[in-house]
């Protein structure tokens, strides 16, 4: 694409209007950078031009650098040079912002002399989410615009702010209404009439002077970043760039920013995070769906079961502004569920996360229902009752009697057979698995599980519904455990072997925590409750020698104050328990296993390689469409560290031949051979990423 078609110039009297038109998000690809440079230079050189308005066509202002260019060598002109020229321009430049000004887009606005925006515009430097830092002056100009503390917060979290806050902070000069281009031209004309001032953020010192020498400010930012983004390099390196600019000079800060930016762009962390960025978007695309109508937003929902999951799911709808009816067979459970939801909202409000009025607005969207007949008006019905096929089938037979034609009927099961549940209705084509992750109102993943008879239209609507309630939906096939829990089970099997051979539960957990996961299988078991698995094992005639013994002692996890760990009264912190160690050692002895000391490296390998193997089987069987979908499941559903890109991306970084060899070495009698797909890719010296590209 030519620079002069992506960036055009037009004159409105004495104002040059420079327009970027690079759909879908006006990313700053090389031709856009070159076009901007040329257009601004031409306007400056034109004696008839008094000022320049910089605006964008389409749905948004510039949403950042073109991420697809990151793997290529840098191509001139680099953005920071273009922006230096814009800031140094001899005529005022006014950025006219709508949609989202993100990353390099916000940096372009910050290099402009003036910024006007529509009320709906939002602003952010989301680079840390891609494992990098702003690379075109963002770490230097933002603190000079909004102050160091706020800038540190925006840069280290990557979160956006809205136009009202941007105006209050001094990030923008005006919020305008109606025709943005016309309003920006009028603003520019006023600037010219008042003498053509060109305030340059690079020369503004007072906001950073406030922070100079205040090392505690940066120490606090580091503390928060370390807690929030454990293991990630980018937030800490961003703080370093801001600090250099505050304590030294704009030029020194810029040089530091540029150096760090180059290092991080080539880092494994950034590669992993970029992979997830694109994998998340790719997961929304379902190949092979027949022609289906473009799904419309759901206008109302019903959730059956007011337990922890049901309440959390109802909150998802209320949070997205969708009225939802919450139904439970037991009136006292419904009241309790509603009270829990209210408590959740109120605790968010107490932390300053929402206003008291907002709590009431959301609660008003959650209507208590009298019975299943109340699903009648809903566009989507989600069952979240006890995890038992017979109970779920009974509920679905009842839903079938009352739900309107065309409603999506979702079951929030984490393991059960969708087809068996769908068969309880006369419309299995409308039934689909909608597997939310706990806590449902927080975790972003939604596993959408297609049954044998699920219609394409139902799949399309379920995926759209997931996006509407701000989840990341991933389509899975119907099997025991779907994508996420199936891999979790593979890991759990090996974890059990490890503790019987010599490791202790807290050692296993620590290895995974240090790898970057929020917790390991034993702390997770205590959180979820050990009794659930115990009951399922009993139903299926299975055993898990140590876990069964803990349950027989009434150690069900956090809820009973003891499980794999013990818990002080009122605390959720797991404390290793010598009583558990004694049980583990005793079971090993009973099974005739000689315990030995097992190192962290072996523990990690033995926990993660079987997950990769199971992931390969999931791909072979078509349960997941692509390796990236599995990565998205693990990043958004289980807290896999984003800077390691998900288990399949991680496997590629380790090398599949190494993983295959590791699996063969740890194989026990009766274990299956490594997955054929893994064997094949390893033999060919390829990775899962090659599969995605094929
Ligand atoms: N580069 C390349 N492609 C991009 C892109 C970017 N910065 N941002 C979005 N896209 C692509 C997406 O991959 C997607 O492509 P497909 O349709 O082929 O899947 C398409 O644009 C639309 O994106 P979304 O589906 O995400 O659309 P949305 O309307 O839901 O969200 C958005 C729009 C808020 C801009 C979102 O896309 C987003 O957050 N983008 C990334 C913004 C970002 O991180 N910018 C910083 C880049 S780094 C930088 O700027 C460094 C620097 O210092 C110069």
XYZ file of C-alpha atoms and ligand atoms in Angstrom:
748
model
C 0.000 0.000 0.000
C 1.310 3.446 -0.926
C 1.909 6.054 1.733
C -0.078 8.607 -0.225
C -3.218 6.476 -0.218
C -2.971 5.627 3.481
C -2.279 9.202 4.553
C -3.956 11.988 2.622
C -4.059 15.757 2.978
C -6.869 18.163 2.267
C -7.260 21.873 2.907
C -10.063 23.475 4.850
C -9.265 27.155 4.424
C -5.981 27.772 6.184
C -6.050 24.418 7.998
C -4.423 21.321 6.490
C -6.363 18.187 7.442
C -4.104 15.129 7.392
C -6.099 11.882 7.437
C -4.833 8.371 8.180
C -6.917 5.617 6.588
C -5.352 2.236 7.311
C -8.150 -0.141 8.346
C -9.011 -1.856 10.580
C -7.290 0.092 13.374
C -5.025 2.621 11.586
C -1.882 0.877 12.801
C 1.368 2.738 12.149
C 2.833 0.529 9.451
C 5.870 1.815 7.574
C 3.824 3.444 4.784
C 1.695 5.235 7.388
C 4.790 6.561 9.161
C 6.277 7.705 5.869
C 2.964 9.232 4.819
C 2.600 11.144 8.066
C 6.116 12.466 7.791
C 5.562 13.630 4.238
C 2.119 15.131 4.844
C 3.204 17.134 7.877
C 6.343 18.399 6.117
C 4.280 19.444 3.081
C 1.761 21.303 5.248
C 4.526 23.086 7.126
C 6.097 24.116 3.824
C 2.802 25.401 2.401
C 2.572 29.144 3.113
C -1.221 29.041 2.892
C -1.455 26.646 5.867
C -1.748 28.095 9.364
C -2.169 24.864 11.344
C -2.511 21.122 10.859
C -5.240 18.755 12.062
C -4.265 15.103 12.336
C -7.232 12.740 12.214
C -8.201 9.195 11.259
C -10.889 7.572 9.144
C -12.763 4.493 10.290
C -13.555 3.221 13.730
C -10.615 4.584 15.670
C -7.692 6.947 15.957
C -4.316 5.202 15.509
C -4.351 2.095 17.747
C -0.583 1.695 17.826
C 2.391 0.331 15.983
C 1.722 -2.422 13.465
C 2.383 -5.493 15.608
C 2.897 -7.675 12.544
C 6.039 -5.654 11.763
C 7.753 -6.546 15.051
C 9.368 -9.669 13.658
C 10.895 -7.744 10.768
C 13.934 -5.476 10.876
C 13.025 -1.846 11.663
C 12.119 0.132 8.564
C 12.703 3.861 8.264
C 11.313 6.200 9.139
C 11.081 5.011 12.746
C 8.153 6.394 14.669
C 10.115 8.304 17.267
C 11.845 10.315 14.522
C 8.548 11.081 12.803
C 7.124 12.205 16.126
C 10.139 14.420 16.879
C 9.496 16.124 13.545
C 5.799 16.559 14.317
C 6.585 18.056 17.706
C 9.218 20.346 16.177
C 6.894 21.454 13.332
C 6.803 25.193 12.792
C 2.991 25.143 12.727
C 0.568 23.970 15.393
C -0.546 20.340 15.064
C -3.900 19.354 16.562
C -4.667 15.646 17.040
C -8.381 14.873 16.631
C -9.129 11.669 18.511
C -12.006 9.199 18.368
C -12.128 5.517 19.309
C -8.923 4.427 21.000
C -5.576 6.245 20.913
C -3.278 3.432 21.934
C 0.464 2.835 22.030
C 2.110 4.612 19.117
C -1.274 6.258 18.505
C -1.267 7.961 21.874
C 2.399 8.784 21.364
C 1.463 10.505 18.097
C -1.158 12.508 19.951
C 1.356 13.390 22.683
C 3.838 14.651 20.087
C 1.127 16.882 18.630
C 0.789 20.312 20.220
C -2.908 20.077 20.994
C -5.334 17.221 21.531
C -9.100 17.295 21.135
C -11.301 14.217 21.453
C -14.852 12.940 21.293
C -16.410 12.041 24.640
C -16.259 8.320 23.820
C -12.519 8.304 23.101
C -10.130 6.279 25.256
C -6.398 6.534 25.791
C -3.700 4.088 26.814
C -0.192 2.776 26.436
C -0.881 -0.981 26.348
C 2.652 -1.972 25.298
C 3.371 -3.966 28.482
C 0.548 -6.287 27.455
C 2.706 -7.167 24.461
C 5.839 -7.536 26.593
C 7.362 -4.262 25.373
C 7.428 -0.628 26.483
C 6.314 2.465 24.566
C 9.077 3.117 22.061
C 8.308 6.518 20.596
C 8.493 8.849 23.558
C 5.506 7.583 25.521
C 7.487 6.990 28.697
C 8.743 10.569 28.474
C 5.841 12.663 27.205
C 3.049 11.005 29.211
C 4.604 11.842 32.617
C 5.121 15.404 31.386
C 1.417 15.583 30.500
C -0.318 13.827 33.407
C 2.306 13.661 36.156
C 4.666 10.854 37.032
C 2.447 8.865 39.371
C -0.485 8.578 36.965
C 1.828 7.941 34.023
C 3.545 5.109 35.885
C 0.203 3.567 36.628
C -0.976 3.807 32.999
C 2.295 2.564 31.549
C 2.813 -0.354 33.936
C -0.770 -1.659 33.705
C -1.476 -0.791 30.083
C -5.016 0.145 31.138
C -6.990 2.808 29.297
C -8.594 5.958 30.645
C -11.658 7.688 29.234
C -11.950 11.180 27.774
C -13.328 12.746 30.939
C -10.391 11.552 32.989
C -7.979 12.497 30.200
C -9.345 16.054 30.250
C -9.149 16.297 34.024
C -5.539 15.080 33.939
C -4.548 17.510 31.215
C -3.860 14.774 28.706
C -6.271 16.370 26.262
C -7.208 20.019 25.795
C -10.875 19.679 24.951
C -13.766 17.253 24.563
C -15.789 18.148 21.499
C -19.184 17.039 20.244
C -20.637 16.239 16.857
C -18.372 16.362 13.808
C -14.887 15.752 15.185
C -13.006 16.931 12.098
C -14.979 20.182 11.934
C -14.529 20.781 15.653
C -10.786 20.127 15.392
C -10.491 22.523 12.466
C -12.338 25.192 14.454
C -10.024 24.525 17.420
C -6.956 24.833 15.158
C -8.261 28.092 13.716
C -8.648 29.481 17.224
C -5.079 28.453 18.047
C -3.868 30.337 14.961
C -5.964 33.384 15.843
C -4.482 33.416 19.341
C -0.914 33.476 18.037
C -0.298 29.883 16.937
C 1.156 28.509 20.169
C 2.915 25.136 19.935
C 3.284 23.692 23.440
C 5.788 20.848 23.352
C 5.561 18.206 26.039
C 9.274 17.443 25.674
C 9.998 20.956 26.963
C 7.520 20.888 29.817
C 9.294 20.243 33.066
C 7.032 21.095 35.990
C 5.206 17.753 36.244
C 8.414 15.726 36.269
C 10.253 18.189 38.499
C 7.715 17.279 41.215
C 8.968 13.710 41.163
C 12.680 14.344 40.789
C 14.674 12.580 43.501
C 11.531 10.967 44.953
C 12.814 7.427 44.711
C 9.951 6.140 46.888
C 7.539 6.868 44.043
C 9.411 4.502 41.766
C 9.927 1.937 44.510
C 6.172 1.818 45.030
C 5.557 1.451 41.288
C 8.050 -1.420 41.216
C 6.415 -3.077 44.182
C 2.997 -2.928 42.543
C 4.270 -4.095 39.158
C 6.069 -7.029 40.720
C 2.913 -8.082 42.489
C 0.539 -7.551 39.580
C 2.714 -8.806 36.742
C 4.953 -11.302 38.501
C 7.774 -12.471 36.273
C 7.203 -9.899 33.540
C 10.126 -7.755 32.476
C 8.308 -5.005 30.588
C 6.597 -3.121 33.446
C 9.852 -2.883 35.428
C 11.833 -1.787 32.400
C 9.179 0.858 31.635
C 9.614 2.277 35.134
C 13.341 2.463 34.501
C 12.754 4.528 31.338
C 10.372 6.905 33.119
C 12.816 7.310 35.995
C 15.695 8.149 33.639
C 13.612 10.875 32.027
C 12.615 12.311 35.398
C 16.021 12.305 37.048
C 18.113 13.110 33.985
C 16.501 14.759 30.963
C 13.960 14.213 28.210
C 16.754 13.286 25.785
C 18.351 10.840 28.242
C 14.986 9.270 28.981
C 14.223 8.935 25.298
C 17.559 7.228 24.653
C 16.946 4.812 27.530
C 13.429 4.111 26.286
C 14.693 3.383 22.797
C 17.408 1.007 24.015
C 15.047 -0.929 26.295
C 12.408 -1.040 23.614
C 14.797 -2.665 21.128
C 15.844 -5.319 23.658
C 12.284 -6.188 24.669
C 10.942 -6.345 21.114
C 13.370 -9.207 20.460
C 12.657 -10.941 23.790
C 11.014 -14.318 24.310
C 8.512 -12.690 26.658
C 7.297 -10.286 24.005
C 7.154 -13.007 21.380
C 4.992 -15.060 23.734
C 2.662 -12.158 24.510
C 2.311 -11.192 20.850
C 1.494 -14.804 20.073
C -1.325 -14.666 22.633
C -2.596 -11.343 21.249
C -3.107 -12.863 17.818
C -4.163 -16.295 19.153
C -6.960 -14.649 21.119
C -8.287 -12.988 17.987
C -7.815 -16.099 15.874
C -9.762 -18.202 18.399
C -12.874 -16.241 17.490
C -12.734 -17.500 13.906
C -14.382 -20.874 13.324
C -13.506 -22.545 10.034
C -16.105 -24.703 8.355
C -19.229 -23.120 9.808
C -22.065 -23.097 7.301
C -23.649 -19.795 6.295
C -25.232 -18.434 9.447
C -26.932 -15.146 10.164
C -24.716 -12.591 11.867
C -25.576 -13.093 15.539
C -27.343 -10.196 17.207
C -26.618 -9.258 20.811
C -28.661 -11.118 23.388
C -31.218 -8.868 25.056
C -31.916 -11.036 28.096
C -30.573 -14.120 29.822
C -31.588 -16.673 32.428
C -29.279 -18.602 34.722
C -30.450 -21.697 36.576
C -28.627 -22.457 39.822
C -27.727 -19.656 42.215
C -24.558 -21.238 43.607
C -21.088 -19.765 43.240
C -20.967 -20.425 39.496
C -24.531 -19.388 38.711
C -24.172 -16.160 40.693
C -20.876 -15.356 38.976
C -22.392 -16.011 35.547
C -25.352 -13.758 36.345
C -22.838 -11.036 37.278
C -21.200 -11.369 33.843
C -24.494 -10.476 32.189
C -25.265 -7.642 34.601
C -21.739 -6.268 34.079
C -22.405 -6.175 30.342
C -25.763 -4.430 30.902
C -27.857 -7.488 29.991
C -30.890 -8.207 32.222
C -30.703 -11.700 33.670
C -33.152 -13.866 35.617
C -31.530 -15.979 38.323
C -33.460 -19.140 39.151
C -32.977 -21.765 41.851
C -35.183 -24.632 42.971
C -34.617 -23.714 46.626
C -35.808 -20.188 47.552
C -33.231 -19.939 50.347
C -30.399 -20.790 47.911
C -31.636 -18.067 45.589
C -31.643 -15.518 48.406
C -28.195 -16.633 49.506
C -26.901 -16.450 45.918
C -28.245 -12.935 45.453
C -26.707 -11.879 48.760
C -23.318 -13.214 47.654
C -23.571 -11.281 44.375
C -24.425 -8.100 46.265
C -21.522 -8.659 48.648
C -19.165 -9.078 45.692
C -20.302 -5.811 44.146
C -20.176 -4.011 47.466
C -16.645 -5.123 48.142
C -15.640 -3.828 44.686
C -17.335 -0.538 45.572
C -15.540 -0.438 48.937
C -12.214 -0.715 47.097
C -13.233 2.188 44.865
C -13.897 -0.013 41.822
C -17.486 1.181 41.332
C -19.968 3.639 42.788
C -22.780 2.721 45.150
C -25.233 3.726 42.416
C -23.522 1.304 40.030
C -23.928 -1.521 42.583
C -27.668 -0.831 42.592
C -27.843 -0.560 38.813
C -26.225 -3.964 38.396
C -28.280 -5.599 41.133
C -31.424 -4.253 39.437
C -30.392 -6.129 36.277
C -30.413 -9.456 38.194
C -34.030 -10.479 38.682
C -34.902 -13.386 40.983
C -37.045 -15.909 39.108
C -39.795 -18.006 40.652
C -39.058 -21.196 38.751
C -37.809 -22.634 35.476
C -40.914 -21.333 33.674
C -39.248 -17.913 34.023
C -36.702 -18.772 31.327
C -39.462 -18.138 28.773
C -38.358 -14.686 27.629
C -34.586 -15.283 27.603
C -32.416 -15.324 24.470
C -29.924 -17.506 26.302
C -30.484 -19.921 29.182
C -27.490 -21.188 31.141
C -27.809 -24.123 33.477
C -25.328 -24.080 36.368
C -26.676 -26.728 38.738
C -24.922 -29.611 40.473
C -22.347 -31.446 38.308
C -24.367 -34.608 37.703
C -25.722 -35.804 34.362
C -29.081 -37.042 35.672
C -29.776 -33.775 37.483
C -28.719 -31.703 34.491
C -30.862 -33.793 32.145
C -33.897 -33.244 34.348
C -33.268 -29.491 34.325
C -32.853 -29.458 30.546
C -36.094 -31.378 29.989
C -37.769 -28.654 31.995
C -35.961 -25.817 30.173
C -37.087 -27.372 26.885
C -40.700 -27.007 27.958
C -40.412 -23.289 28.620
C -37.561 -21.677 26.649
C -38.540 -19.747 23.574
C -37.777 -21.107 20.121
C -34.281 -20.178 18.989
C -32.903 -19.564 22.495
C -29.348 -20.774 23.088
C -29.438 -23.451 25.797
C -26.083 -23.619 27.541
C -24.826 -26.034 30.164
C -22.014 -24.925 32.442
C -20.511 -28.342 32.875
C -16.773 -28.794 33.259
C -16.600 -32.500 32.390
C -19.942 -34.048 31.481
C -21.104 -35.268 28.080
C -22.904 -32.455 26.257
C -24.718 -34.918 23.978
C -26.248 -36.799 26.904
C -27.534 -33.504 28.288
C -28.751 -32.265 24.883
C -30.648 -35.531 24.353
C -32.931 -34.644 27.250
C -34.432 -31.922 25.032
C -36.297 -31.973 21.768
C -33.833 -29.437 20.368
C -30.275 -30.725 20.742
C -29.252 -28.323 17.946
C -29.772 -25.427 20.388
C -27.770 -27.011 23.217
C -24.122 -26.130 23.770
C -21.577 -26.251 26.582
C -20.721 -22.874 28.108
C -17.945 -23.653 30.541
C -17.151 -20.668 32.735
C -14.099 -20.641 34.973
C -14.149 -19.833 38.632
C -14.621 -17.064 39.715
C -16.930 -16.690 36.719
C -17.211 -12.922 36.996
C -13.418 -12.550 36.916
C -11.864 -15.230 34.708
C -11.975 -14.241 31.039
C -12.088 -17.699 29.482
C -15.299 -19.238 28.163
C -14.940 -22.759 26.777
C -17.736 -23.176 24.254
C -18.338 -26.892 23.777
C -20.045 -28.144 20.634
C -22.098 -31.317 20.866
C -22.664 -33.747 17.985
C -25.953 -32.056 17.106
C -25.171 -28.438 18.008
C -26.190 -26.244 15.055
C -23.659 -23.925 13.421
C -25.947 -21.003 14.235
C -25.879 -21.967 17.924
C -22.070 -22.068 17.863
C -21.890 -18.661 16.180
C -24.339 -17.193 18.683
C -22.522 -18.687 21.665
C -19.190 -17.256 20.492
C -20.789 -13.829 19.939
C -22.490 -14.032 23.307
C -19.132 -14.738 24.939
C -17.663 -11.614 23.395
C -20.729 -9.591 24.367
C -20.152 -10.424 28.033
C -16.428 -9.615 27.576
C -15.139 -13.140 27.746
C -12.608 -14.768 25.484
C -14.556 -17.644 23.940
C -12.695 -20.703 22.660
C -14.498 -23.495 20.828
C -13.859 -27.045 22.077
C -15.124 -30.457 21.052
C -17.107 -32.701 23.375
C -14.904 -35.029 25.419
C -14.228 -35.709 29.064
C -12.672 -32.490 30.395
C -12.787 -30.599 27.067
C -9.515 -28.714 26.512
C -8.472 -27.227 29.840
C -9.500 -29.824 32.405
C -8.313 -32.677 30.228
C -4.807 -31.240 30.279
C -5.141 -30.456 33.954
C -5.884 -34.110 34.585
C -2.795 -35.201 32.673
C -0.762 -32.926 34.928
C -2.572 -34.162 38.037
C -1.786 -37.812 37.265
C 1.918 -37.056 37.160
C 1.732 -34.841 40.251
C 0.381 -37.809 42.163
C 3.246 -39.999 40.994
C 5.716 -37.326 42.030
C 4.468 -37.164 45.589
C 4.449 -40.934 45.888
C 8.016 -41.124 44.583
C 9.417 -38.534 46.948
C 8.266 -34.935 46.352
C 5.949 -33.212 48.813
C 2.773 -31.391 47.762
C 4.182 -27.969 48.624
C 7.336 -28.705 46.623
C 5.265 -29.555 43.559
C 3.193 -26.408 43.995
C 6.255 -24.236 44.491
C 7.800 -25.344 41.211
C 4.693 -24.333 39.283
C 4.400 -21.054 41.189
C 7.961 -20.225 40.319
C 7.271 -21.105 36.714
C 4.653 -18.338 36.861
C 1.338 -20.067 37.487
C -0.778 -18.584 40.282
C -0.740 -21.886 42.159
C -0.033 -25.581 41.806
C -2.441 -28.536 41.812
C -2.512 -29.013 45.573
C -3.262 -25.415 46.534
C -5.822 -25.404 43.705
C -7.419 -28.575 45.006
C -7.771 -27.040 48.455
C -9.342 -23.937 46.938
C -11.857 -25.874 44.833
C -12.654 -28.442 47.547
C -11.341 -32.011 47.572
C -14.731 -33.583 48.249
C -15.942 -32.979 44.678
C -13.194 -35.095 43.129
C -13.620 -37.702 45.857
C -17.305 -38.057 45.089
C -16.647 -38.315 41.331
C -13.960 -40.967 41.968
C -16.351 -42.960 44.092
C -19.020 -42.760 41.383
C -16.558 -43.932 38.763
C -14.861 -46.586 40.910
C -11.514 -44.744 40.879
C -9.022 -44.123 43.649
C -6.362 -41.567 44.478
C -4.623 -43.019 47.523
C -3.419 -39.881 49.282
C -6.376 -37.652 48.365
C -8.850 -40.356 49.384
C -7.190 -40.641 52.770
C -7.284 -36.868 53.306
C -10.984 -36.814 52.437
C -11.709 -39.730 54.749
C -10.237 -37.544 57.502
C -12.635 -34.739 56.567
C -9.820 -32.650 55.074
C -11.757 -31.115 52.172
C -9.507 -28.087 51.669
C -9.908 -24.432 52.605
C -13.560 -24.826 53.536
C -12.682 -27.252 56.351
C -9.472 -25.458 57.340
C -7.349 -28.380 56.149
C -6.686 -30.351 53.005
C -3.344 -30.757 51.285
C -2.289 -27.900 53.564
C -3.548 -26.539 56.821
C -5.054 -23.065 57.192
C -5.037 -20.736 60.165
C -8.510 -19.588 61.158
C -9.729 -16.933 58.713
C -6.678 -17.286 56.463
C -6.426 -18.591 52.923
C -2.663 -19.002 53.049
C -1.674 -22.644 52.638
C 0.719 -23.851 55.329
C 2.593 -27.138 54.710
C 1.336 -29.695 57.185
C 3.542 -32.421 58.724
C 0.415 -34.573 59.094
C 0.023 -34.603 55.305
C 3.690 -35.394 54.846
C 3.267 -38.376 57.178
C 0.303 -39.648 55.149
C 2.197 -39.253 51.871
C 5.200 -41.123 53.233
C 3.016 -43.854 54.633
C 1.155 -44.364 51.339
C 4.485 -44.590 49.479
C 5.586 -47.259 51.924
C 2.338 -49.207 51.594
C 2.723 -49.158 47.823
C 6.311 -50.332 48.109
C 7.740 -47.184 46.529
C 11.218 -46.160 47.754
C 11.089 -42.387 48.147
C 13.929 -40.272 46.761
C 14.648 -36.576 46.548
C 13.301 -35.063 43.328
C 14.711 -31.771 42.014
C 12.741 -28.787 40.717
C 13.804 -29.355 37.119
C 12.474 -32.909 37.105
C 9.252 -31.857 38.802
C 8.626 -29.173 36.196
C 9.400 -31.427 33.277
C 7.212 -34.209 34.564
C 4.281 -31.882 35.202
C 4.385 -29.927 31.961
C 5.446 -32.463 29.330
C 2.330 -34.620 29.858
C 0.210 -31.499 29.398
C 1.845 -30.875 26.040
C 1.302 -34.511 25.114
C -2.374 -34.271 26.040
C -2.590 -30.992 24.095
C -1.251 -32.806 21.040
C -3.925 -35.498 21.424
C -6.570 -32.798 21.780
C -5.393 -31.374 18.452
C -5.236 -34.785 16.768
C -8.787 -35.502 17.794
C -10.002 -32.093 16.642
C -11.136 -31.199 20.167
C -9.236 -27.899 19.771
C -9.074 -26.252 16.360
C -5.533 -24.912 16.697
C -2.592 -24.906 19.124
C -3.180 -21.202 19.800
C -6.678 -21.997 21.094
C -5.135 -24.269 23.742
C -2.746 -21.476 24.708
C -5.634 -19.036 25.070
C -7.510 -21.548 27.264
C -4.543 -21.860 29.594
C -3.698 -18.149 29.703
C -7.256 -16.980 30.380
C -8.671 -19.941 32.304
C -5.786 -21.157 34.446
C -3.390 -18.229 34.742
C -0.611 -19.711 32.596
C 1.986 -16.905 32.618
C 1.323 -14.803 29.513
C 5.033 -14.213 29.074
C 5.386 -17.929 28.362
C 2.626 -17.807 25.741
C 0.600 -20.899 26.738
C 1.647 -24.560 26.936
C 1.876 -25.189 23.183
C 3.875 -22.023 22.495
C 6.077 -22.922 25.454
C 6.540 -26.447 24.070
C 7.786 -24.981 20.807
C 10.280 -22.868 22.711
C 11.571 -25.972 24.524
C 11.670 -28.015 21.315
C 9.322 -30.907 20.580
C 12.079 -33.492 20.170
C 13.218 -32.749 23.686
C 9.687 -33.061 24.979
C 9.148 -36.358 23.156
C 12.405 -37.722 24.582
C 11.437 -36.543 28.046
C 8.060 -38.241 27.770
C 9.664 -41.503 26.659
C 12.096 -41.353 29.554
C 9.367 -40.901 32.148
C 7.026 -43.474 30.619
C 5.830 -46.227 32.953
C 4.422 -49.606 32.133
C 0.886 -49.226 30.850
C 1.341 -45.577 29.804
C 0.462 -44.738 26.207
C 3.211 -43.735 23.772
C 3.574 -40.000 23.135
C 0.864 -38.590 20.858
C 1.402 -39.400 17.176
C 1.213 -35.706 16.278
C 3.938 -34.874 18.763
C 6.082 -37.731 17.443
C 5.594 -36.589 13.863
C 6.367 -32.910 14.495
C 9.379 -33.832 16.632
C 10.707 -36.163 13.938
C 10.294 -33.440 11.316
C 12.021 -30.879 13.497
C 8.895 -28.727 13.454
C 6.745 -27.117 16.114
C 3.051 -26.601 16.822
C 3.450 -23.147 15.322
C 4.117 -24.702 11.922
C 0.855 -26.551 12.240
C -0.986 -23.306 12.821
C 0.546 -21.818 9.690
C -0.209 -24.877 7.549
N -1.104 -4.045 14.744
C -1.533 -4.942 13.821
N -2.783 -5.454 13.817
C -3.636 -5.039 14.755
C -3.259 -4.114 15.741
C -1.933 -3.596 15.709
N -1.511 -2.703 16.607
N -4.310 -3.901 16.562
C -5.316 -4.658 16.088
N -4.911 -5.346 15.012
C -5.732 -6.242 14.174
C -6.224 -7.443 14.962
O -5.287 -8.500 14.929
C -7.497 -7.785 14.215
O -7.128 -8.480 13.040
P -8.080 -9.591 12.437
O -9.381 -8.910 12.165
O -7.353 -10.063 11.235
O -8.195 -10.648 13.502
C -8.038 -6.422 13.770
O -6.904 -5.528 13.839
C -9.129 -5.874 14.659
O -8.689 -5.934 16.011
P -9.680 -6.381 17.195
O -10.414 -7.606 16.804
O -8.882 -6.400 18.438
O -10.712 -5.157 17.194
P -11.423 -4.424 18.419
O -12.267 -3.371 17.816
O -12.026 -5.418 19.331
O -10.246 -3.707 19.249
C -8.283 -2.373 19.553
C -9.519 -2.676 18.676
C -8.743 -1.847 20.918
C -7.476 -1.360 18.843
C -7.494 -3.685 19.773
O -7.265 -4.284 18.516
C -6.147 -3.506 20.420
O -6.063 -3.405 21.623
N -5.082 -3.485 19.614
C -3.720 -3.441 20.082
C -3.344 -2.072 20.528
C -1.927 -2.060 20.975
O -1.452 -2.909 21.698
N -1.210 -1.035 20.537
C 0.151 -0.871 20.893
C 0.979 -1.451 19.829
S 2.668 -1.409 20.281
C 3.177 0.177 20.011
O 2.435 1.012 19.629
C 4.635 0.334 20.296
C 5.149 1.711 20.106
O 5.662 2.269 21.004
C 5.197 2.336 18.792
